[in-house]
PDB file of C-alpha atoms and ligand atoms in Angstrom:
ATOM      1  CA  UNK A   1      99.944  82.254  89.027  1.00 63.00           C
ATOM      2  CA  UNK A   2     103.162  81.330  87.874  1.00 65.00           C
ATOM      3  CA  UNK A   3     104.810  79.141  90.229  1.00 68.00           C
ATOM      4  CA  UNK A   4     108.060  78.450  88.918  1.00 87.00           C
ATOM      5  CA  UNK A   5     110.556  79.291  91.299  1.00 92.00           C
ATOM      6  CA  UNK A   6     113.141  79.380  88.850  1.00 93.00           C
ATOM      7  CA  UNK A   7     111.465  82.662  86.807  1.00 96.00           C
ATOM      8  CA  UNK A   8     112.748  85.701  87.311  1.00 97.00           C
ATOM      9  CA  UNK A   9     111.446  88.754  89.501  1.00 98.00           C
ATOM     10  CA  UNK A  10     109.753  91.683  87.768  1.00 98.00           C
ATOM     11  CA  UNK A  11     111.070  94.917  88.857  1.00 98.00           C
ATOM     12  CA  UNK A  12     109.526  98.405  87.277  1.00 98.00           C
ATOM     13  CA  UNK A  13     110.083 102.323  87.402  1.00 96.00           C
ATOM     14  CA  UNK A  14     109.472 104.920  85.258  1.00 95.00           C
ATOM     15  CA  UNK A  15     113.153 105.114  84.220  1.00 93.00           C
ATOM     16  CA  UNK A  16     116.565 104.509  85.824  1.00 92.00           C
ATOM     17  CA  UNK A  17     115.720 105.081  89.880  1.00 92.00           C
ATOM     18  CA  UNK A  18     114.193 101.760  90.269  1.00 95.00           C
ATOM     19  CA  UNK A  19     117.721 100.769  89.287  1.00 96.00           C
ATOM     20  CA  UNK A  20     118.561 101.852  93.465  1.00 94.00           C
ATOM     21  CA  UNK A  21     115.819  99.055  94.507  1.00 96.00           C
ATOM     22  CA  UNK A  22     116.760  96.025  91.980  1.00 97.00           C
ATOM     23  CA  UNK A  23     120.245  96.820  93.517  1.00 96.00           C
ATOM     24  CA  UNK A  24     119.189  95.839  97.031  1.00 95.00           C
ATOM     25  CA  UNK A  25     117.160  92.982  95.268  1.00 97.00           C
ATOM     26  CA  UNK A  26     120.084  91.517  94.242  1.00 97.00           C
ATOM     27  CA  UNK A  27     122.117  92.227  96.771  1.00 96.00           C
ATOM     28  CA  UNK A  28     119.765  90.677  99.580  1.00 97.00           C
ATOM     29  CA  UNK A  29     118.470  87.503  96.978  1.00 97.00           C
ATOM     30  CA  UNK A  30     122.016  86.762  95.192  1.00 97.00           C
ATOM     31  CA  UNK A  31     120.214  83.476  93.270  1.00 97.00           C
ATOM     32  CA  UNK A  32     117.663  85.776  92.070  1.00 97.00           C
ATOM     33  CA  UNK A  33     117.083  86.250  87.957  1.00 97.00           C
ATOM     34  CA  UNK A  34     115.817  89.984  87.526  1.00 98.00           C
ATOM     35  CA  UNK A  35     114.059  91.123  84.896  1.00 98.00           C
ATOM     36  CA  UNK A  36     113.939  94.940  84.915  1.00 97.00           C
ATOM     37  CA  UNK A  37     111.762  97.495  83.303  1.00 97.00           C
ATOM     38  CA  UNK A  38     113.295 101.240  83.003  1.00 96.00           C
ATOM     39  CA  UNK A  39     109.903 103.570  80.898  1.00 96.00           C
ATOM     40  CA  UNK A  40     113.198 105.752  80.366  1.00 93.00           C
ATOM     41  CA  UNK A  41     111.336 107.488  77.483  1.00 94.00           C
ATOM     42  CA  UNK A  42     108.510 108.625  79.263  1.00 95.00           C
ATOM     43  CA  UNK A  43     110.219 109.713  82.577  1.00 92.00           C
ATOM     44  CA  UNK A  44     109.805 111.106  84.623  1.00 92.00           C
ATOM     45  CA  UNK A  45     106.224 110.304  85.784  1.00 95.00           C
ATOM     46  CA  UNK A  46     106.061 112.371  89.107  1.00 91.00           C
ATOM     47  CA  UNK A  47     104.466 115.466  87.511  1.00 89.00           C
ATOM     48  CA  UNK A  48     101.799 113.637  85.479  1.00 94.00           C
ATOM     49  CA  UNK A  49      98.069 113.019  86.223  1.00 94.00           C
ATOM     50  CA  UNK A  50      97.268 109.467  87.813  1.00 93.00           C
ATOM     51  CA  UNK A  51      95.426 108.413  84.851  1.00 96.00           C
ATOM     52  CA  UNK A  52      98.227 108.164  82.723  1.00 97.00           C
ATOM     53  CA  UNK A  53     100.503 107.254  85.260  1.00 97.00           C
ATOM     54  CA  UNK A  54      97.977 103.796  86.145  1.00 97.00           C
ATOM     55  CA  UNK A  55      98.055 103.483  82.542  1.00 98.00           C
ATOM     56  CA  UNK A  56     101.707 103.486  81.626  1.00 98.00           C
ATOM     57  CA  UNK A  57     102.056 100.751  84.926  1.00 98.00           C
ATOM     58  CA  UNK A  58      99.457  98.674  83.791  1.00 97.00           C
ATOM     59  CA  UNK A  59     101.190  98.404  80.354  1.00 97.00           C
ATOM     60  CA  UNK A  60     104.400  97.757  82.110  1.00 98.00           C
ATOM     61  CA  UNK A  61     102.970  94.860  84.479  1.00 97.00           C
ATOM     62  CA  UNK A  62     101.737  93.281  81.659  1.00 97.00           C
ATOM     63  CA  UNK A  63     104.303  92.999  79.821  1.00 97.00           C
ATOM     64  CA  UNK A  64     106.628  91.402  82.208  1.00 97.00           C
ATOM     65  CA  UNK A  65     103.972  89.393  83.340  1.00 96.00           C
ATOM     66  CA  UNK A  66     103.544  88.192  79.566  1.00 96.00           C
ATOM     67  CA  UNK A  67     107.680  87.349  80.664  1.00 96.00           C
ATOM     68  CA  UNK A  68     106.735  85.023  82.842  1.00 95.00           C
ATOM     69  CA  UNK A  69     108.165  86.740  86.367  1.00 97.00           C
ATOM     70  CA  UNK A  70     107.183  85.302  89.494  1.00 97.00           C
ATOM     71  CA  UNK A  71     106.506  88.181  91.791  1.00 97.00           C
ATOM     72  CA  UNK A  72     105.987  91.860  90.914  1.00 98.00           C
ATOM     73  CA  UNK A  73     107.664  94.640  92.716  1.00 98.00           C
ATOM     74  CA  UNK A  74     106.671  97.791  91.776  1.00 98.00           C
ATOM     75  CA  UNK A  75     109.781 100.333  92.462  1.00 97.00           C
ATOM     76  CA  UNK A  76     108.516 103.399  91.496  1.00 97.00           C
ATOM     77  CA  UNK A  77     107.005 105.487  94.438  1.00 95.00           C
ATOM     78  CA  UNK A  78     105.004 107.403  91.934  1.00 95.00           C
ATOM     79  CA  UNK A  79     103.269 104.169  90.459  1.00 97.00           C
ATOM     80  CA  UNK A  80     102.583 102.432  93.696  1.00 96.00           C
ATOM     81  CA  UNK A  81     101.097 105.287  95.077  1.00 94.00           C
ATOM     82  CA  UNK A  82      98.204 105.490  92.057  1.00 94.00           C
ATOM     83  CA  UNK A  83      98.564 102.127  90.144  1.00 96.00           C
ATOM     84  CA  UNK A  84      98.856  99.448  92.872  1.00 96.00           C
ATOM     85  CA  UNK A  85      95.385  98.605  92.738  1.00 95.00           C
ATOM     86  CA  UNK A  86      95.538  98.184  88.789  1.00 96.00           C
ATOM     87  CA  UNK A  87      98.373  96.680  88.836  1.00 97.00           C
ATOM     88  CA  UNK A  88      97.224  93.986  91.384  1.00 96.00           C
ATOM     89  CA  UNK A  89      94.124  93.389  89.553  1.00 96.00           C
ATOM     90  CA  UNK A  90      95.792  92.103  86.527  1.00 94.00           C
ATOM     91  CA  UNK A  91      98.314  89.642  88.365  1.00 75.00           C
ATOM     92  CA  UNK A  92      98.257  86.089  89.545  1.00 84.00           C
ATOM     93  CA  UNK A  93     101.487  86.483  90.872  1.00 95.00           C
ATOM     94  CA  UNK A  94     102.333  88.475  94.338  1.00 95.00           C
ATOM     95  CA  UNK A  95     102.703  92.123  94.003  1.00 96.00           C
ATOM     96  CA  UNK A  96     104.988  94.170  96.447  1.00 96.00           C
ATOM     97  CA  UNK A  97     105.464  98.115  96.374  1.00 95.00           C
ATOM     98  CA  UNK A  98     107.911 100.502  97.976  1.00 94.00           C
ATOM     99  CA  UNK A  99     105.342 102.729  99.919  1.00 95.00           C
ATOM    100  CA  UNK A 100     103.968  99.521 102.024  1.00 93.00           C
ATOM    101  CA  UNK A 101     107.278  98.532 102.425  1.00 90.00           C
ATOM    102  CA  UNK A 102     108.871 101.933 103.730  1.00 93.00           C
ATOM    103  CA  UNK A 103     105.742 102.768 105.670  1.00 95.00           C
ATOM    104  CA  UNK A 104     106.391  99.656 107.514  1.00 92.00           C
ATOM    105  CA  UNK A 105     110.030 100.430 108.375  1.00 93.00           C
ATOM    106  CA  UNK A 106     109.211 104.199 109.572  1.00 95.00           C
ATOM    107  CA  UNK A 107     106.571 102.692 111.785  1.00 95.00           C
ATOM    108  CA  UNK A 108     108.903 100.316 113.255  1.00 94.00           C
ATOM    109  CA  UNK A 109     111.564 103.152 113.816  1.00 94.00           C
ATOM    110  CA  UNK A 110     110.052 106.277 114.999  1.00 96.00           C
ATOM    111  CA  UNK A 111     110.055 107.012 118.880  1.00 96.00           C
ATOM    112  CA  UNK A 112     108.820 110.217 119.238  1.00 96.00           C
ATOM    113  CA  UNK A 113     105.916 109.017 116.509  1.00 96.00           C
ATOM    114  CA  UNK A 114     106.534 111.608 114.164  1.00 96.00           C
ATOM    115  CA  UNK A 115     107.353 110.594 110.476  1.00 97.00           C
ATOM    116  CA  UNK A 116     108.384 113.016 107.781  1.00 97.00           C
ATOM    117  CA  UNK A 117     108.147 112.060 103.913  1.00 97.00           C
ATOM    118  CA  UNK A 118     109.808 113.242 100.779  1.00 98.00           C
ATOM    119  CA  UNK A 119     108.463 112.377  97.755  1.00 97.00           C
ATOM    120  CA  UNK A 120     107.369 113.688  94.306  1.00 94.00           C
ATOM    121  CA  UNK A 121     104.692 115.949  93.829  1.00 94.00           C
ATOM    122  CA  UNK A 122     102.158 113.474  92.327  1.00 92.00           C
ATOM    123  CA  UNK A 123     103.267 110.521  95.526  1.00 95.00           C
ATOM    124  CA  UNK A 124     102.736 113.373  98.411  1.00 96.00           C
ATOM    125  CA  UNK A 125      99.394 114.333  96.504  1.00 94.00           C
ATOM    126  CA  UNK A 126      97.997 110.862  96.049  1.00 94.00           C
ATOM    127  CA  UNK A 127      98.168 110.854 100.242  1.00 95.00           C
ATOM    128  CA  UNK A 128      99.105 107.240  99.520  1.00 95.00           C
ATOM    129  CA  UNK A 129     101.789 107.533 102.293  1.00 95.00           C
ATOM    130  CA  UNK A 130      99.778 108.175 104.907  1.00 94.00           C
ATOM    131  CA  UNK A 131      97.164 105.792 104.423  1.00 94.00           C
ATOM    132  CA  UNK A 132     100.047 103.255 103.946  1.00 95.00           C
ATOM    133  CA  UNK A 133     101.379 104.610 107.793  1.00 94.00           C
ATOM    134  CA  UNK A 134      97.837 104.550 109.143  1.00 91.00           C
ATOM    135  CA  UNK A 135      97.511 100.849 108.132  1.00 90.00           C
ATOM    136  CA  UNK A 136     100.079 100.064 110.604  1.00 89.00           C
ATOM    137  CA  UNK A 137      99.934 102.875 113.482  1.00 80.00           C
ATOM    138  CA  UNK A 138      96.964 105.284 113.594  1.00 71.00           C
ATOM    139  CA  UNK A 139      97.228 106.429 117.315  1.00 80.00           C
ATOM    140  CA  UNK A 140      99.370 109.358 117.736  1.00 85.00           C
ATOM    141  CA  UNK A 141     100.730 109.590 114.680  1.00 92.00           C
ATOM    142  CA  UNK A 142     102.433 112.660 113.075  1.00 95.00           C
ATOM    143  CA  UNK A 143     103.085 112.232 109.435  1.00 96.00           C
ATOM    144  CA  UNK A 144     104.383 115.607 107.186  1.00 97.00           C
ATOM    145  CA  UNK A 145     105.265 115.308 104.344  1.00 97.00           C
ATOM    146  CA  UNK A 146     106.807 117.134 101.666  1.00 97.00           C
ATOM    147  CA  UNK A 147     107.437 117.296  97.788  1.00 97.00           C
ATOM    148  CA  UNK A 148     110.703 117.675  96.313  1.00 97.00           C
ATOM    149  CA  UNK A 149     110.464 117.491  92.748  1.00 94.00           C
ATOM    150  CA  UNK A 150     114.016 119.139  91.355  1.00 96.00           C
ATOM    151  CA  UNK A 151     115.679 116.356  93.361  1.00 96.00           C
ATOM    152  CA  UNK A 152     115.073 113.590  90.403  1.00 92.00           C
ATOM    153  CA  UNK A 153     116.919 115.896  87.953  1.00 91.00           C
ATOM    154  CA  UNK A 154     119.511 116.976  90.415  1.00 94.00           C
ATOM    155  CA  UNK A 155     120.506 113.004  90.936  1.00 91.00           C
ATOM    156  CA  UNK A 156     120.499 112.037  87.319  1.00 84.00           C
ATOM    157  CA  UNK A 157     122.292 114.753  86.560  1.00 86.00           C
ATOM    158  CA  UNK A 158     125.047 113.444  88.901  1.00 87.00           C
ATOM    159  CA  UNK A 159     124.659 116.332  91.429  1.00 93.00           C
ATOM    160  CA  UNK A 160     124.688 114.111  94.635  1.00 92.00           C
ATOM    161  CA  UNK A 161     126.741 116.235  96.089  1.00 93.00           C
ATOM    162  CA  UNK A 162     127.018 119.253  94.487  1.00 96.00           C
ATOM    163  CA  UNK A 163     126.328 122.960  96.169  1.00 97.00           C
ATOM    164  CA  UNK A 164     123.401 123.639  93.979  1.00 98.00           C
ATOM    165  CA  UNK A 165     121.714 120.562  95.562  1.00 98.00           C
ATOM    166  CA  UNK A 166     122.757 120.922  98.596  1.00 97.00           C
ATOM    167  CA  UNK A 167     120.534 124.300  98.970  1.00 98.00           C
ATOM    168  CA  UNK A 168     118.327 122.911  97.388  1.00 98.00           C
ATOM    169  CA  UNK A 169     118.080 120.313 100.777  1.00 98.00           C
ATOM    170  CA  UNK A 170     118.066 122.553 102.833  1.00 97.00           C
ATOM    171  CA  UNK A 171     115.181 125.152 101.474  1.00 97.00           C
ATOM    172  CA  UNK A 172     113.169 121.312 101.056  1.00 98.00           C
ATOM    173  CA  UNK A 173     114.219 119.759 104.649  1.00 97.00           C
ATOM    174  CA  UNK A 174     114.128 123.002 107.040  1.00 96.00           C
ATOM    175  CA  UNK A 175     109.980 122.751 107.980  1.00 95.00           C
ATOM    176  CA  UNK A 176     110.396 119.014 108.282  1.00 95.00           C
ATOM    177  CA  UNK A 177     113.318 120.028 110.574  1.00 93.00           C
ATOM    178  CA  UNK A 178     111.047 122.378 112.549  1.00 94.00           C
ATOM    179  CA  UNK A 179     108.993 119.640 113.303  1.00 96.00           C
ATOM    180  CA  UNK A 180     110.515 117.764 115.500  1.00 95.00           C
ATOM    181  CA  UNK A 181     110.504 114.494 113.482  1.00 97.00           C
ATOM    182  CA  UNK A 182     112.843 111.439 114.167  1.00 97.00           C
ATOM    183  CA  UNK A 183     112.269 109.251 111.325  1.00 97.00           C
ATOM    184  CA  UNK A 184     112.602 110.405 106.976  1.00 98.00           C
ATOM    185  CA  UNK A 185     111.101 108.033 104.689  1.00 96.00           C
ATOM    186  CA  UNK A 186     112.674 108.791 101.369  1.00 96.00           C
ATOM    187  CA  UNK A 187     109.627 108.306  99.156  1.00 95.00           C
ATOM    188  CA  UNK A 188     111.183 108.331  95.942  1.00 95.00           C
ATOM    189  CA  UNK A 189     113.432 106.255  93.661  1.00 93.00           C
ATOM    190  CA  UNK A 190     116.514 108.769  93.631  1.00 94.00           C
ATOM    191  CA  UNK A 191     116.967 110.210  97.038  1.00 95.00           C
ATOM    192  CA  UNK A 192     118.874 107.150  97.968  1.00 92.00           C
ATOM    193  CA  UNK A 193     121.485 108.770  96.072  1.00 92.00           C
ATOM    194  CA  UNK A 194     121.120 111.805  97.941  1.00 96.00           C
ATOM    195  CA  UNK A 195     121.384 109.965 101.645  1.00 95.00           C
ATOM    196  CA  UNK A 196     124.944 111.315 102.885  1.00 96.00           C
ATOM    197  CA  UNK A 197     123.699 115.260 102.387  1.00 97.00           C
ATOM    198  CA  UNK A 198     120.146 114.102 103.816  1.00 98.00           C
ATOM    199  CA  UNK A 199     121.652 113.014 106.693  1.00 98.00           C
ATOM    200  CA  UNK A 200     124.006 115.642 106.926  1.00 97.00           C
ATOM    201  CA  UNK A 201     121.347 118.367 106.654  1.00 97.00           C
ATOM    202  CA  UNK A 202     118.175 116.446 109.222  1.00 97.00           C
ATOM    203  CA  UNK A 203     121.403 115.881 111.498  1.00 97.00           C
ATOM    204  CA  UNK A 204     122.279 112.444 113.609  1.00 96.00           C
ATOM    205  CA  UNK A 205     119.024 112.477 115.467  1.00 96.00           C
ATOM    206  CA  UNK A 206     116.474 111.621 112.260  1.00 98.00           C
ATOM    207  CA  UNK A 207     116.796 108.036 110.962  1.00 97.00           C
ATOM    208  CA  UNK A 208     116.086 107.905 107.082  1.00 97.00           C
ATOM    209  CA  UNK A 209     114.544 104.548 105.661  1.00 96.00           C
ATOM    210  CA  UNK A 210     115.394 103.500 102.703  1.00 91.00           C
ATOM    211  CA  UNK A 211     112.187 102.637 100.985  1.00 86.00           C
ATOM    212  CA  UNK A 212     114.606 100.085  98.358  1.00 89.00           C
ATOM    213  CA  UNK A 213     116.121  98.105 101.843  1.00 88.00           C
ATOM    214  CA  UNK A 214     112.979  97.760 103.374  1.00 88.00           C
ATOM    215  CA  UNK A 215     111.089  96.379  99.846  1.00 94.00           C
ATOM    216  CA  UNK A 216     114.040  93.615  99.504  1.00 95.00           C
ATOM    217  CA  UNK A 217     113.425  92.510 102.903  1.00 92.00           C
ATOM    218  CA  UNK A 218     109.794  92.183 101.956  1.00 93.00           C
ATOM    219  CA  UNK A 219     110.907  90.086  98.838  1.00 96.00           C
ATOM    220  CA  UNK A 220     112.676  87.719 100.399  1.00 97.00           C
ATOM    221  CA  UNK A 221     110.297  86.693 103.624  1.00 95.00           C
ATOM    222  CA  UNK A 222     107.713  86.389 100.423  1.00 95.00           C
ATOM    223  CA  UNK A 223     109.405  84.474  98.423  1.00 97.00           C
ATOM    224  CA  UNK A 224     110.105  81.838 101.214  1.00 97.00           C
ATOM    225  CA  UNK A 225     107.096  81.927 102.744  1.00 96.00           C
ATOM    226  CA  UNK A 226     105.642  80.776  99.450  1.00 94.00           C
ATOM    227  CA  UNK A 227     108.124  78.429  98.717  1.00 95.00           C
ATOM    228  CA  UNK A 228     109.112  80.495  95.370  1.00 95.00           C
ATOM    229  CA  UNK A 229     112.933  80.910  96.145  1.00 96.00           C
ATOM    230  CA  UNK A 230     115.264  79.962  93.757  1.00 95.00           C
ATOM    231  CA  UNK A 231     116.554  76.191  94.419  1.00 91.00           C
ATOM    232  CA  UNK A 232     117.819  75.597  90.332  1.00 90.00           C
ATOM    233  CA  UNK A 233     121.312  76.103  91.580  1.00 88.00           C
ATOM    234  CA  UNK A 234     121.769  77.845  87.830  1.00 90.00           C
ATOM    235  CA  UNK A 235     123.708  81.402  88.451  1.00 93.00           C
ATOM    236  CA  UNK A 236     120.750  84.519  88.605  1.00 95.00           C
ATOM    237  CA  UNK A 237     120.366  86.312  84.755  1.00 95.00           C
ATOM    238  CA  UNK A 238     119.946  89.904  84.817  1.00 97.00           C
ATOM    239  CA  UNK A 239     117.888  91.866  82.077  1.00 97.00           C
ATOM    240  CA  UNK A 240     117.096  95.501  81.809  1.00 96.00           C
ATOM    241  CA  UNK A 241     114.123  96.591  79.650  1.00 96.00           C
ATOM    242  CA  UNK A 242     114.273 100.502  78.639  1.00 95.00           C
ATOM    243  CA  UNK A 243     112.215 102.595  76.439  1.00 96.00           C
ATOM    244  CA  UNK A 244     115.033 104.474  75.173  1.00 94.00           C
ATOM    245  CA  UNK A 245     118.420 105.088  76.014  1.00 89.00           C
ATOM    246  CA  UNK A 246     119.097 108.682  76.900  1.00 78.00           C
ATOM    247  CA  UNK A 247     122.639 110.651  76.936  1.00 76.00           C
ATOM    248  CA  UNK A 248     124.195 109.273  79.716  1.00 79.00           C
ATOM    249  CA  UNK A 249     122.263 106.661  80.340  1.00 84.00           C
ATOM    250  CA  UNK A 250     124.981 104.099  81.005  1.00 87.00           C
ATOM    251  CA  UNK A 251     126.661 106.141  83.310  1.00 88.00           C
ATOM    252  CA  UNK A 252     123.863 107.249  85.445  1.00 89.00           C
ATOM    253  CA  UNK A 253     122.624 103.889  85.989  1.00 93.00           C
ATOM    254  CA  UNK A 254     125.761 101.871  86.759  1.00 94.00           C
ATOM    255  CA  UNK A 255     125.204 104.481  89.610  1.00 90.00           C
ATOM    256  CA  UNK A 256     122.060 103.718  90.488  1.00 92.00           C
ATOM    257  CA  UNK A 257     122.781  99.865  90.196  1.00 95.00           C
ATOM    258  CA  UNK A 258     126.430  99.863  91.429  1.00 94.00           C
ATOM    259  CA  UNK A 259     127.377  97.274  88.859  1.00 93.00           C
ATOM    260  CA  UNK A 260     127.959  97.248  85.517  1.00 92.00           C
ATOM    261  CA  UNK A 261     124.677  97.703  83.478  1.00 91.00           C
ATOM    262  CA  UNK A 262     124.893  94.745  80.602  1.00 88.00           C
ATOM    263  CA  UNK A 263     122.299  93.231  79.222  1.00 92.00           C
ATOM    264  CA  UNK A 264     120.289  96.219  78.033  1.00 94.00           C
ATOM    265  CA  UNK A 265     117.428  95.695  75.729  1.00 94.00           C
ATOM    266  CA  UNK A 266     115.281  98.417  73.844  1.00 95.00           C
ATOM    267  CA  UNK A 267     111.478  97.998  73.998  1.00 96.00           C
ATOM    268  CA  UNK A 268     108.446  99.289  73.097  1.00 93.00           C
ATOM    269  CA  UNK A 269     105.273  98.893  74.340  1.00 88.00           C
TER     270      UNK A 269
HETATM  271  N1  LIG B 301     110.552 106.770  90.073  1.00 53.95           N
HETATM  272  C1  LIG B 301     109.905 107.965  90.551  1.00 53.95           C
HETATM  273  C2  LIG B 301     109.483 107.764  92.003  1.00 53.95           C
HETATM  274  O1  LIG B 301     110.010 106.939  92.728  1.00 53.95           O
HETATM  275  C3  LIG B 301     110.812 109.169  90.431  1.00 53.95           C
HETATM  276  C4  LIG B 301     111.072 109.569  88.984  1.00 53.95           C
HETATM  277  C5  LIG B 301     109.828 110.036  88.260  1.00 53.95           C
HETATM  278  O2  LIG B 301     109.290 111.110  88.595  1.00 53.95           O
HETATM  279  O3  LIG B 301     109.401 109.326  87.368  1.00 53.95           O
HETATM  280  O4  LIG B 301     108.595 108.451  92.458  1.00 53.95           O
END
């Protein structure tokens, strides 16, 4: 257990999404110290099996663990869905994913209790969702959920508003349209990029949750419930760990992050 409230929080994702839910960190916990973890060379991890995917995590949580972070939060959809359990097994220190997190928030929204969920192909198969949803409502619920998998290359490409994606929405989003729900959980590290054309395509009635708001909310009643906030009065330090760094990688993460991206350090495992 590292109790140090000074150390920094571990964030991880298979590449550059995660980027979306270290930006809420720091947004909601400005005194925060992040220490990010981008497996840019092996993304994207939503099409593999769940061995390798609870492999590649576990590798990842050590190593910022070996870091010295004070609480874990694992970004990636994909890897909470299948390595959560690994992951936690290793750690002293508390772990928080994004599918507890945004099943939470849907709960807590929907009225007419029925929940869609994008996601990647390996998150909707892993039915990790809707165990998460059935933890904290299992009366009445109806949960559908779908896989969109050429939405991760459509966002880092840049194409958050572009035509091509645009159909793409709407060929994903019309059965979840035909039924009836009033609450999208965007299960997946990109489609907060995409949330003006969700919106626009599920109309005004569906309310999507943000699976990268609800997991900084999480962070911060945990960090001062266990007295692990940061009191040093020193300003927060910012690192980002990547695999590689792909063409455009700069670019399409000062997106993601809506800041400049400094700091960037090449690792490998
Ligand atoms: N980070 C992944 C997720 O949230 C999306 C990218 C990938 O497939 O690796 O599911």
């Amino acid at each position: 257990m590292n109790n140090n409230s000074s150390s920094p929080i571990g964030i991880f994702d298979s590449g550059v999404g995660g980027l979306t839910v270290a930006r809420a960190v720091m947004e909601r916990l400005p005194r925060e110290s992040v220490l990010y973890f981008g497996d840019t060379a092996r993304v994207p991890y939503g099409v593999k099996s769940q061995d390798i995917i609870s492999r590649y995590a576990v590798e990842i949580a050590k190593f910022l663990l070996e870091k010295r972070v004070k609480m874990l939060i694992i970004a990636c959809n994909t890897m909470a869905a299948v390595a959560y359990d690994a992951v936690r097994a290793l750690s002293g220190v508390p772990v928080l994913e994004v599918i507890d997190a945004g099943a939470r928030t849907a709960v807590a929204h929907t009225r007419n209790h029925r929940i869609g969920i994008i996601a990647t192909p390996s998150t909707t198969s892993s039915g990790a969702y809707l165990q998460a949803i059935q933890r904290y409502e299992h009366d009445g619920m109806f949960i559908t959920t779908q896989a969109c998998p050429l939405f991760v290359p459509l966002v880092e490409e840049g194409w958050t508003d572009h035509p091509v994606t645009r159909l793409t929405a709407f060929e994903y989003l019309t059965p979840l349209l035909a039924q009836n729900i009033d609450t999208l959980v965007l299960g997946c590290t990109h489609y907060p990029l995409l949330k003006p054309m969700l919106q626009s395509v599920m109309g005004p009635g569906v309310q999507l949750v943000d699976s990268a708001e609800a997991i900084s909310l999480r962070a911060e009643a945990l960090l001062r419930e266990m007295d692990l906030e940061n009191a040093s009065g020193e300003p927060p330090r910012h690192v980002f760990h990547v695999t590689d760094v792909p063409h455009r990688f700069q670019e399409v993460g000062e997106r993601f992050l809506g800041r400049p991206l400094d700091q960037v350090e090449l690792v490998s495992l």
